[in-house]
Coordinates of C-alpha atoms and ligand atoms in Angstrom, one line a residue:
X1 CA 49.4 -72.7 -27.1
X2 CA 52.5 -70.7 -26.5
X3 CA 52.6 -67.1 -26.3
X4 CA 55.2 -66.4 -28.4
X5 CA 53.6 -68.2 -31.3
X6 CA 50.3 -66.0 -30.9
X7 CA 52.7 -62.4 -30.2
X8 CA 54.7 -63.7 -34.0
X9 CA 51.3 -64.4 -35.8
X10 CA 49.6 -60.6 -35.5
X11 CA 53.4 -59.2 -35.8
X12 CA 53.2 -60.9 -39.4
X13 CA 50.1 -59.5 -39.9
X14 CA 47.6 -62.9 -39.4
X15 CA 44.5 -63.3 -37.9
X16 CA 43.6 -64.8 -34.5
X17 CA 40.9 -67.4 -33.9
X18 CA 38.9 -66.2 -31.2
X19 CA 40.7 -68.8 -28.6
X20 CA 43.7 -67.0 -29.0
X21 CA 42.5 -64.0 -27.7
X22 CA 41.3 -65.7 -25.1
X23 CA 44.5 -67.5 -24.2
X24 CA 46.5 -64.3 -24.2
X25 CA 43.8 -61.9 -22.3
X26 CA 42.7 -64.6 -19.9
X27 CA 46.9 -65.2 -19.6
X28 CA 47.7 -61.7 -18.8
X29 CA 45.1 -61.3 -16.2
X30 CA 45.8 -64.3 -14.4
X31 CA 49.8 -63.3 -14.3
X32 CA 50.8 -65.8 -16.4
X33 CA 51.9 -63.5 -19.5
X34 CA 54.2 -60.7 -19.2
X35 CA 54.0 -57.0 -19.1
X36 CA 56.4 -57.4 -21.8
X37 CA 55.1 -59.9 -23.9
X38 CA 51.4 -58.3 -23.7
X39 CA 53.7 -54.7 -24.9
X40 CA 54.8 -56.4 -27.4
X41 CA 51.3 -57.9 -29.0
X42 CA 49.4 -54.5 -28.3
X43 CA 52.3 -52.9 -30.4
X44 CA 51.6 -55.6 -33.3
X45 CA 47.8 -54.7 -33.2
X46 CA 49.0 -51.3 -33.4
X47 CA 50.7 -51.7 -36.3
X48 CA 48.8 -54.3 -37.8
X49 CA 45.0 -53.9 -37.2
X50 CA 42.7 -56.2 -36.2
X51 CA 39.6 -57.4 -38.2
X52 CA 35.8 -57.1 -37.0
X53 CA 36.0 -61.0 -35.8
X54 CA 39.0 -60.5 -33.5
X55 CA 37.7 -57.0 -32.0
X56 CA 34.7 -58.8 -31.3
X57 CA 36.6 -61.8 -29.5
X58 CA 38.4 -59.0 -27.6
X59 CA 35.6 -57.2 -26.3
X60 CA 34.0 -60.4 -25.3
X61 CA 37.0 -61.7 -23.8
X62 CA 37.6 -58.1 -21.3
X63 CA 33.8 -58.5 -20.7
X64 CA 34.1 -61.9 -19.5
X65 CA 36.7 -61.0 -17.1
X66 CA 35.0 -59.5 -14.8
X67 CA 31.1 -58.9 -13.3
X68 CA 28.1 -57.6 -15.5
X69 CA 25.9 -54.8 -13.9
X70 CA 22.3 -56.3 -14.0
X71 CA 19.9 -53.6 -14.7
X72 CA 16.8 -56.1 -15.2
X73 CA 15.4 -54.3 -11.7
X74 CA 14.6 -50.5 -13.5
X75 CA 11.5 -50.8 -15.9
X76 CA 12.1 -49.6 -19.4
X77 CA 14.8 -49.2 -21.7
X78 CA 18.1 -47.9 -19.9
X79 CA 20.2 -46.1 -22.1
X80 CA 23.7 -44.9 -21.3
X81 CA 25.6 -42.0 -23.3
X82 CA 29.4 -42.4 -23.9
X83 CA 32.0 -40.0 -24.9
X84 CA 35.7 -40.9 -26.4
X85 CA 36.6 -37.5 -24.6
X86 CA 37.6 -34.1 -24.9
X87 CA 38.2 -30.3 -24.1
X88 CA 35.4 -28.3 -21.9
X89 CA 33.2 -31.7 -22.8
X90 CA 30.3 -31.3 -20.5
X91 CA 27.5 -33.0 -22.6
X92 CA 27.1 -35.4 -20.2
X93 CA 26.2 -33.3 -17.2
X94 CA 23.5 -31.7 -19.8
X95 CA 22.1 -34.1 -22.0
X96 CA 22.0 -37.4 -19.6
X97 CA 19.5 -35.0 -16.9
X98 CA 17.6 -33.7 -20.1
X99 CA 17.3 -37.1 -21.3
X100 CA 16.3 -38.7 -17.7
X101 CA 13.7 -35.2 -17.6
X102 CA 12.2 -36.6 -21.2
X103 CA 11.4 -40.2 -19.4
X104 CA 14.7 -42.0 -20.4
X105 CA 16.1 -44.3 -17.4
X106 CA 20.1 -43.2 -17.9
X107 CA 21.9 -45.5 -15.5
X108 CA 25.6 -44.0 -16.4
X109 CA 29.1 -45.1 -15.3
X110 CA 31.4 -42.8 -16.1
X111 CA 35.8 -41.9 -15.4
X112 CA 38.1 -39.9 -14.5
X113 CA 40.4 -37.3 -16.5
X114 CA 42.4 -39.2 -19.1
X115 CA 45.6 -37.1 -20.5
X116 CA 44.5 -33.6 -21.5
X117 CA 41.3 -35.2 -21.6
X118 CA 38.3 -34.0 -18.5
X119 CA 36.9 -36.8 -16.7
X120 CA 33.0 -36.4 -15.6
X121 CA 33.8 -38.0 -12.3
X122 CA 36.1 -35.3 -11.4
X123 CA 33.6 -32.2 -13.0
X124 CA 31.1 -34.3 -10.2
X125 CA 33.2 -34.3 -7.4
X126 CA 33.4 -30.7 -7.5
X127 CA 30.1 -30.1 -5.7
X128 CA 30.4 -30.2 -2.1
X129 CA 29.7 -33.8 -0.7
X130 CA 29.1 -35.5 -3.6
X131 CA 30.0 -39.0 -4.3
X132 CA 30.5 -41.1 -7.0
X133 CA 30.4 -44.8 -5.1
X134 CA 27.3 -45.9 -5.5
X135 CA 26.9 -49.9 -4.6
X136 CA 24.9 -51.5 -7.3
X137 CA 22.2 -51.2 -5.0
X138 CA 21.7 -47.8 -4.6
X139 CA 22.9 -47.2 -8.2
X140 CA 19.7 -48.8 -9.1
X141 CA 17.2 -47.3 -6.7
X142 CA 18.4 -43.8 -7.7
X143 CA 18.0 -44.7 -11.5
X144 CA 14.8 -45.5 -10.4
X145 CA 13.0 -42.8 -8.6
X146 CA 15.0 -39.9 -10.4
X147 CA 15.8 -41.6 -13.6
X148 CA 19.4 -41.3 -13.5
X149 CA 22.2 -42.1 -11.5
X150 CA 26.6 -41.2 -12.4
X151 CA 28.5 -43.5 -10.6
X152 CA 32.6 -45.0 -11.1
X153 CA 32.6 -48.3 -12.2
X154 CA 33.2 -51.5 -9.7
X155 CA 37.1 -52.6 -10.1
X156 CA 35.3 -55.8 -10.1
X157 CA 33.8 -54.9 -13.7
X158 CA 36.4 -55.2 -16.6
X159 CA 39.7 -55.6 -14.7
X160 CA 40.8 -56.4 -18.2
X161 CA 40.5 -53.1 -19.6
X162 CA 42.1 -51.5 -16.5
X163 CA 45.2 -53.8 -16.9
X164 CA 45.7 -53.2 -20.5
X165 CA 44.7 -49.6 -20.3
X166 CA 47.5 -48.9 -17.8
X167 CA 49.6 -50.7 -20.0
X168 CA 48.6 -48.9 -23.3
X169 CA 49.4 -45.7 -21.6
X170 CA 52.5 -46.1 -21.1
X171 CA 53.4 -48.3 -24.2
X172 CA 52.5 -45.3 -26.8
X173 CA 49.9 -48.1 -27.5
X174 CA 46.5 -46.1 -27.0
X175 CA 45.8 -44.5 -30.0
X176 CA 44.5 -47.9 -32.0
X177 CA 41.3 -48.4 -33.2
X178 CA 40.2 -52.0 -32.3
X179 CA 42.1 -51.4 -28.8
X180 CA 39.6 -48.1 -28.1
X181 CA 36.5 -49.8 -29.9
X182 CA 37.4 -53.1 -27.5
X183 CA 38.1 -50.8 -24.3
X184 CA 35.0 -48.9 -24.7
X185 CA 32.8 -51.2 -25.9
X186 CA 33.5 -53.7 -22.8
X187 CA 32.9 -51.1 -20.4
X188 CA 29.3 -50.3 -22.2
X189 CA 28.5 -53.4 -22.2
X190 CA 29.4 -54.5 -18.8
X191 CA 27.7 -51.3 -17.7
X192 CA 24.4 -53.4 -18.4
X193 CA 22.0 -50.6 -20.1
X194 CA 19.9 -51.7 -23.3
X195 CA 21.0 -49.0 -25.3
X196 CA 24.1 -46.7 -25.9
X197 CA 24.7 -42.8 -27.4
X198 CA 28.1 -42.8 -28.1
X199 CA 30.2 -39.1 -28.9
X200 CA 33.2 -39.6 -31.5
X201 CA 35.4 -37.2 -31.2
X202 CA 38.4 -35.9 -33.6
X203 CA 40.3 -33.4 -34.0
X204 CA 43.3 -31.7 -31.6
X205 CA 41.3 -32.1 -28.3
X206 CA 40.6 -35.9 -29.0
X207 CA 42.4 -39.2 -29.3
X208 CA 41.1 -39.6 -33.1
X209 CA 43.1 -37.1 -35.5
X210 CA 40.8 -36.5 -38.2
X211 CA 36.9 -37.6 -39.1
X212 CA 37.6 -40.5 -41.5
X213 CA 39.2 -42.6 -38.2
X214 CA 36.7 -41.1 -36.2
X215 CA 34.2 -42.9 -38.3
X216 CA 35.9 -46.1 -38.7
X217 CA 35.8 -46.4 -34.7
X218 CA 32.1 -45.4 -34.4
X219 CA 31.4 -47.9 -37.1
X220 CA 33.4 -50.8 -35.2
X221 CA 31.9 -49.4 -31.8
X222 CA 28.3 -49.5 -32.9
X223 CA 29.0 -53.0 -34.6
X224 CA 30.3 -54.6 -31.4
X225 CA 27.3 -52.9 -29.6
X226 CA 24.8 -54.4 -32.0
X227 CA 26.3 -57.6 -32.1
X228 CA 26.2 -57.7 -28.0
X229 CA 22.3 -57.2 -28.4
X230 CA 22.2 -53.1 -27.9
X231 CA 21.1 -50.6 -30.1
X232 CA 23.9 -47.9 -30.4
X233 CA 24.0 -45.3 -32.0
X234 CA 27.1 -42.5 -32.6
X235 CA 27.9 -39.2 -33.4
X236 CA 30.8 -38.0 -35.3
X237 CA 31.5 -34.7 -33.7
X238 CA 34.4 -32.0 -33.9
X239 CA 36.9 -31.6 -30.8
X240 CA 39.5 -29.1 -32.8
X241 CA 38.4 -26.1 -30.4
X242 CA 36.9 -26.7 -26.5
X243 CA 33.2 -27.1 -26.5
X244 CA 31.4 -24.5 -24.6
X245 CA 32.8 -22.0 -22.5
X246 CA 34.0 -23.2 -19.9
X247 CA 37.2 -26.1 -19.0
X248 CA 37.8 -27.3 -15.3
X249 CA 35.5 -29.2 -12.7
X250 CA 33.7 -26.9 -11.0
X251 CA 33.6 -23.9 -13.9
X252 CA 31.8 -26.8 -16.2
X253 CA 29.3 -28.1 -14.0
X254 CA 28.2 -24.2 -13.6
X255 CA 27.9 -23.8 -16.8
X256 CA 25.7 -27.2 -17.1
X257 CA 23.5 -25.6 -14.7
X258 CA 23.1 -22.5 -16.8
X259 CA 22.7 -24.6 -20.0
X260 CA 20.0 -26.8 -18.4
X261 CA 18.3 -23.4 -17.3
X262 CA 18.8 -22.7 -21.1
X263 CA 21.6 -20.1 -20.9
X264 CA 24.7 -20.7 -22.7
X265 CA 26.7 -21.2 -25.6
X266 CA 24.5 -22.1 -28.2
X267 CA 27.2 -24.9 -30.3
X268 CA 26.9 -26.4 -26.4
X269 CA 23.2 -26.7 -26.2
X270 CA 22.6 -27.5 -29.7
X271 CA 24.8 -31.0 -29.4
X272 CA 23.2 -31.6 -25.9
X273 CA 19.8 -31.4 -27.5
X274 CA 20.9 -33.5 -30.6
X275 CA 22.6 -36.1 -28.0
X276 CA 19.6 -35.6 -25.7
X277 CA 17.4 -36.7 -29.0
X278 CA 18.9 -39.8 -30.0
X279 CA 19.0 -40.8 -26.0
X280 CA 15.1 -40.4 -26.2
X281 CA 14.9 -42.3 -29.9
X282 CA 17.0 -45.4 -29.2
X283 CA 14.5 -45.4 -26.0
X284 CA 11.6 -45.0 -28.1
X285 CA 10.5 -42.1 -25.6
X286 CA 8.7 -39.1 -27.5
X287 CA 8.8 -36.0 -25.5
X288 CA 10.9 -32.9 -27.2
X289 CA 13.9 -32.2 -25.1
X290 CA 13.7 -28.4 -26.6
X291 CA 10.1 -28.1 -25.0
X292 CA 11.8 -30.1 -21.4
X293 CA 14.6 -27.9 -21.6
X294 CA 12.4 -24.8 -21.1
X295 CA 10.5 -26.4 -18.9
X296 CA 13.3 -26.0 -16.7
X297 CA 13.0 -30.3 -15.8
X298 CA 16.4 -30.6 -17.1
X299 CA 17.8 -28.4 -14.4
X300 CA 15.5 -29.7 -11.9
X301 CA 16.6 -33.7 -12.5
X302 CA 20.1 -32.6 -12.2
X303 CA 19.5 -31.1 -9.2
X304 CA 17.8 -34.1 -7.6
X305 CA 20.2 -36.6 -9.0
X306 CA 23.4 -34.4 -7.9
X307 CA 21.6 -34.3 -4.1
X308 CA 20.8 -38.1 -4.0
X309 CA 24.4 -38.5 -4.4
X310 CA 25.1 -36.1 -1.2
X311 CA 26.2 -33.0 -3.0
X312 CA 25.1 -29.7 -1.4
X313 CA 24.6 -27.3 -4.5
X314 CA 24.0 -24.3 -1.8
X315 CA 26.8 -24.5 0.1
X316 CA 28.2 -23.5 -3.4
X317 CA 30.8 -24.8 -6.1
X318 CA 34.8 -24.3 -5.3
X319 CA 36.2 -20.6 -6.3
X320 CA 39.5 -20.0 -7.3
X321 CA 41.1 -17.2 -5.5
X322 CA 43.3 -15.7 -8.4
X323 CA 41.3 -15.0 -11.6
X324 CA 43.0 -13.2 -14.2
X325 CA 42.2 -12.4 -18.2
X326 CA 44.9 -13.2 -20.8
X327 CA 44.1 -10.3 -23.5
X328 CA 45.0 -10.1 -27.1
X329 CA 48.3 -8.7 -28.5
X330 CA 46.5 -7.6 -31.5
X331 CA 42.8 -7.5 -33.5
X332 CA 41.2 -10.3 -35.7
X333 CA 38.3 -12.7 -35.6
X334 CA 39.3 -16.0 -34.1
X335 CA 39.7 -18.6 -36.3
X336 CA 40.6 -21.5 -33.7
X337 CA 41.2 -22.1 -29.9
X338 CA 43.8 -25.1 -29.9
X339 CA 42.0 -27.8 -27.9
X340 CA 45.0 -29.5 -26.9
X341 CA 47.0 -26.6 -25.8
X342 CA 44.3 -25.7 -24.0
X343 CA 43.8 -29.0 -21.9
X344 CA 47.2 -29.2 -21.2
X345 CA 47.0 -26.2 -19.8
X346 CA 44.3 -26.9 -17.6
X347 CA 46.6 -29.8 -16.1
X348 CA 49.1 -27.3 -15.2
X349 CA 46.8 -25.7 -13.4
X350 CA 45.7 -28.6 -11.8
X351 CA 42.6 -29.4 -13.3
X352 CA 43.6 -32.4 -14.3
X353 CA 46.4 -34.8 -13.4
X354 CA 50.6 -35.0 -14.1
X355 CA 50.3 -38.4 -12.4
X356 CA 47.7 -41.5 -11.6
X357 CA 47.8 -40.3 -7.7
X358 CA 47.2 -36.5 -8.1
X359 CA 43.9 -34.7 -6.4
X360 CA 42.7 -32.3 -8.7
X361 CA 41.8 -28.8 -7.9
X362 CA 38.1 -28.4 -8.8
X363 CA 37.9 -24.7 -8.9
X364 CA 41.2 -24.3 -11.5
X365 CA 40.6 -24.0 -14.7
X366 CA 39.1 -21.4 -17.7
X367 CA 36.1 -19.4 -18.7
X368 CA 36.8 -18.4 -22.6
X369 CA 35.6 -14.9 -23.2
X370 CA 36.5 -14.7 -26.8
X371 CA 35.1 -18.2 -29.0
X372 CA 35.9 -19.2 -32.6
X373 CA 33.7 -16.3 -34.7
X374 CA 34.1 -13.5 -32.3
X375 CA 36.1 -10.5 -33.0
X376 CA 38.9 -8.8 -30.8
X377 CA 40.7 -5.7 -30.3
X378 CA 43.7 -5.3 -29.0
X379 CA 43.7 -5.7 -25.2
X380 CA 40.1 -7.2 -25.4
X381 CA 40.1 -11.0 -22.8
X382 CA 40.6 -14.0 -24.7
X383 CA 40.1 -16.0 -21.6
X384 CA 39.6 -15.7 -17.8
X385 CA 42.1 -18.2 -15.9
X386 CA 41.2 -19.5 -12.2
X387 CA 44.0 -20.7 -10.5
X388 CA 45.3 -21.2 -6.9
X389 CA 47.9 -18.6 -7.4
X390 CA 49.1 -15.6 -9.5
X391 CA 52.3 -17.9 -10.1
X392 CA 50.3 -20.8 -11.7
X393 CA 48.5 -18.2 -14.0
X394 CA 52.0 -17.0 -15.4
X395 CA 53.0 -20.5 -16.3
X396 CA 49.8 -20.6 -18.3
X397 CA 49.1 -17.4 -20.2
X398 CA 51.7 -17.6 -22.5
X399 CA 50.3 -20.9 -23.8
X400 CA 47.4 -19.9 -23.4
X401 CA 47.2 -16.9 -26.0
X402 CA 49.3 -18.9 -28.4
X403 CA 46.1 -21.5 -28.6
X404 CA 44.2 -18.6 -30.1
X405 CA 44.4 -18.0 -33.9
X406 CA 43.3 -15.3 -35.0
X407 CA 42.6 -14.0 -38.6
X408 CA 41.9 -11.0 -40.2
X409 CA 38.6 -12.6 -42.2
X410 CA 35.5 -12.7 -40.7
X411 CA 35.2 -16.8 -39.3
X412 CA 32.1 -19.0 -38.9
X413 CA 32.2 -21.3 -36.6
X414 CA 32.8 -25.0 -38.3
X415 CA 29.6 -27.5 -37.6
X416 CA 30.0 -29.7 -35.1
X417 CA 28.2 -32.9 -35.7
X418 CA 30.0 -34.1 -38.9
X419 CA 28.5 -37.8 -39.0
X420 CA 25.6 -39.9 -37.2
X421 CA 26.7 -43.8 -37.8
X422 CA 23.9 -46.4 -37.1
X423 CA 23.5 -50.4 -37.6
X424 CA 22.6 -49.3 -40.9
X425 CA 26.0 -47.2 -41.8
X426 CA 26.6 -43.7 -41.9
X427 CA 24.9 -40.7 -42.3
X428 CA 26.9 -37.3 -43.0
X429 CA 26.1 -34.0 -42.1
X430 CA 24.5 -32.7 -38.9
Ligands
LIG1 N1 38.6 -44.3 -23.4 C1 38.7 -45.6 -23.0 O1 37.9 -46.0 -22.2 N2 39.5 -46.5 -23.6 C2 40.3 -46.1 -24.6 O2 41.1 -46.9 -25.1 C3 40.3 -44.7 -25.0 C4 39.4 -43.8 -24.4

């Protein structure tokens, strides 16, 4: 087989057979295909799709490619939760403990902060002596006694993806369906657990523009879970404005402890408790996360699974020194809070990262005072911003306001789970 042959049949738009996936993936890990010639076939996938059987070989191939986490030593049905990422998204830090307090095993490898993406990793690391490197070992004795464990994932699992990603990234390759299905999906599966909860996202936070290609990647991500022998379910949901009311390490993992003590934006707790439900379903586990959730479990599991990884909740989360409100120039009910302008802003603060090698300040970041719905006067706070300095706020307020719309109508807020999309196709509405 010849590389240049396989690169010229997807850029005129032909299928591979599933060994010439292989030849290519299995190439470019190895060394033996180019940066360059690997740019040039992601680019052709780009542009020219791929179909169900080629994702499929894909996946497997980047699966292949590296270790498989084996679970087989925690009873029951592990599930692990997923989200394609987004702005303020702390469902993870909420649902996975609720789920774990409901009797769900959620043995959960999670990242870092991708683009104006947040990273659950990083929101982690903000509590004082925490760590996410947990040997496989330890992963699974936590999992055990508490129920759940969030660790980073082994270089040794899926180097495939971690190549390519890094590739993708700077290639303006990323945004591709069967390239984030395949990326995803590998990980999940590596990752071991029985089951997966997936969280589509689209809109101007997320890498998926609008809800019809958010749909077409849960559909391919549930079909490559299915066909790899787990149950997965997804949800469509709506990143247009940041979810909850906070964005920035330590700000959101406050305000996952106030959610789990049942305090909090409602939008936030409702798709925790929706997420939280279909953990419990694809485990066949029948408690009521509502009923858990006042039970005050939730908080109590996140608590026990945040000190099993060393963190020390009471010597208390990072606080910024300078924290300023940006305040509206004029009245109106806000109509939209620009997720993207908004997580690019966070960056600049340095809650997230300019480049691969940057720390990331966990106490930087916002606490929105004024979310889509609510009406403002003039002068009222939009937003609080913490920040290590008073100069690091003026590079961001002007931004900052301009992510508000306002209007002069009175504004619902939009719902928020558009789509559930299951083996047996999709289901619309919340
Ligand atoms: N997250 C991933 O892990 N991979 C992608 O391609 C996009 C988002």
């Amino acid at each position: 087989m010849n590389p240049l042959e396989v690169i010229g049949r997807k850029r005129d738009g032909h299928e591979h057979p599933p060994e010439e996936i292989e030849f290519l993936l299995s190439g470019y890990v190895r060394g033996e295909i180019a940066d360059y010639q690997m740019a040039a076939w992601l680019m052709a996938v780009c542009i020219r799709g791929m179909t169900a059987a080629e994702t499929l070989a894909l996946t497997q191939t980047m699966v292949a490619s590296g270790e498989v986490l084996d679970l087989s030593a925690i009873p029951g049905i592990k599930v692990d939760k997923h989200s394609t990422g987004g702005v303020g998204d702390k469902v993870t830090l909420i649902a996975a403990p609720l789920a774990a307090a409901c009797g769900v095993k959620v043995p959960k490898l999670s990242g870092r902060a991708l683009a104006h993406t947040g990273g659950t990793l990083d929101k982690l690391e903000s509590v004082p002596g925490l760590t996410v490197d947990l040997d496989p070992d330890r992963f699974i004795k936590q999992v055990r006694e508490i129920g759940i464990a969030v660790a980073s994932q082994s270089p040794r699992m899926v180097p495939a993806d971690k190549l390519l990603y890094a590739l993708r990234d700077v290639t303006a390759t990323v945004p591709s369906i069967p390239l984030i299905a395949s990326s995803v999906m590998s990980k999940k599966i590596a990752a071991g657990a029985d089951a997966i909860v997936l969280d589509v996202k689209f809109g101007r936070g997320a890498f998926m523009p609008d809800v019809a290609s958010a749909e077409q990647l849960a559909r391919e991500m549930v079909e490559l879970g299915e066909g790899a022998g787990r149950r997965t379910v997804a949800l469509v949901t709506a990143m247009d404005n940041p979810l909850g009311r906070s964005v920035g390490n330590a700000l959101e993992v406050q305000e996952a402890l106030d959610a789990l003590a049942g305090v909090g934006d409602d939008e936030l707790l409702e798709v925790c408790l929706r997420v939280t439900r279909e953990m419990c379903q694809v485990a066949g586990v029948s408690a009521d996360p509502e009923k858990v959730l006042r039970s005050g479990a939730g908080r109590q599991t996140f608590e026990r699974m945040l000190a099993a990884q060393g963190g020390h909740l009471e010597r208390g989360l990072p606080v910024a020194p300078v924290q300023v409100e940006v305040k509206a120039e004029s009245e109106g009910h806000v109509e939209g809070i620009d997720a993207l302008e908004v997580g690019l802003a966070a960056i600049e603060l340095g809650a997230g990262r300019m480049r691969k090698e940057d720390k990331v300040d966990p106490a930087a970041g916002f606490v929105i005072a004024a979310h889509v719905g609510d009406r403002v006067a003039a002068g009222d706070p939009l937003v609080t911003v913490h920040a290590r300095s008073q100069n690091l706020v003026d590079r961001v307020s002007a931004r900052l306001r301009g992510a508000w719309k306002l209007s002069d109508s009175l504004v619902r807020r939009p719902p928020h789970v558009l789509a559930r999309v299951d083996k047996d196709g999709v289901t619309k509405g919340d």
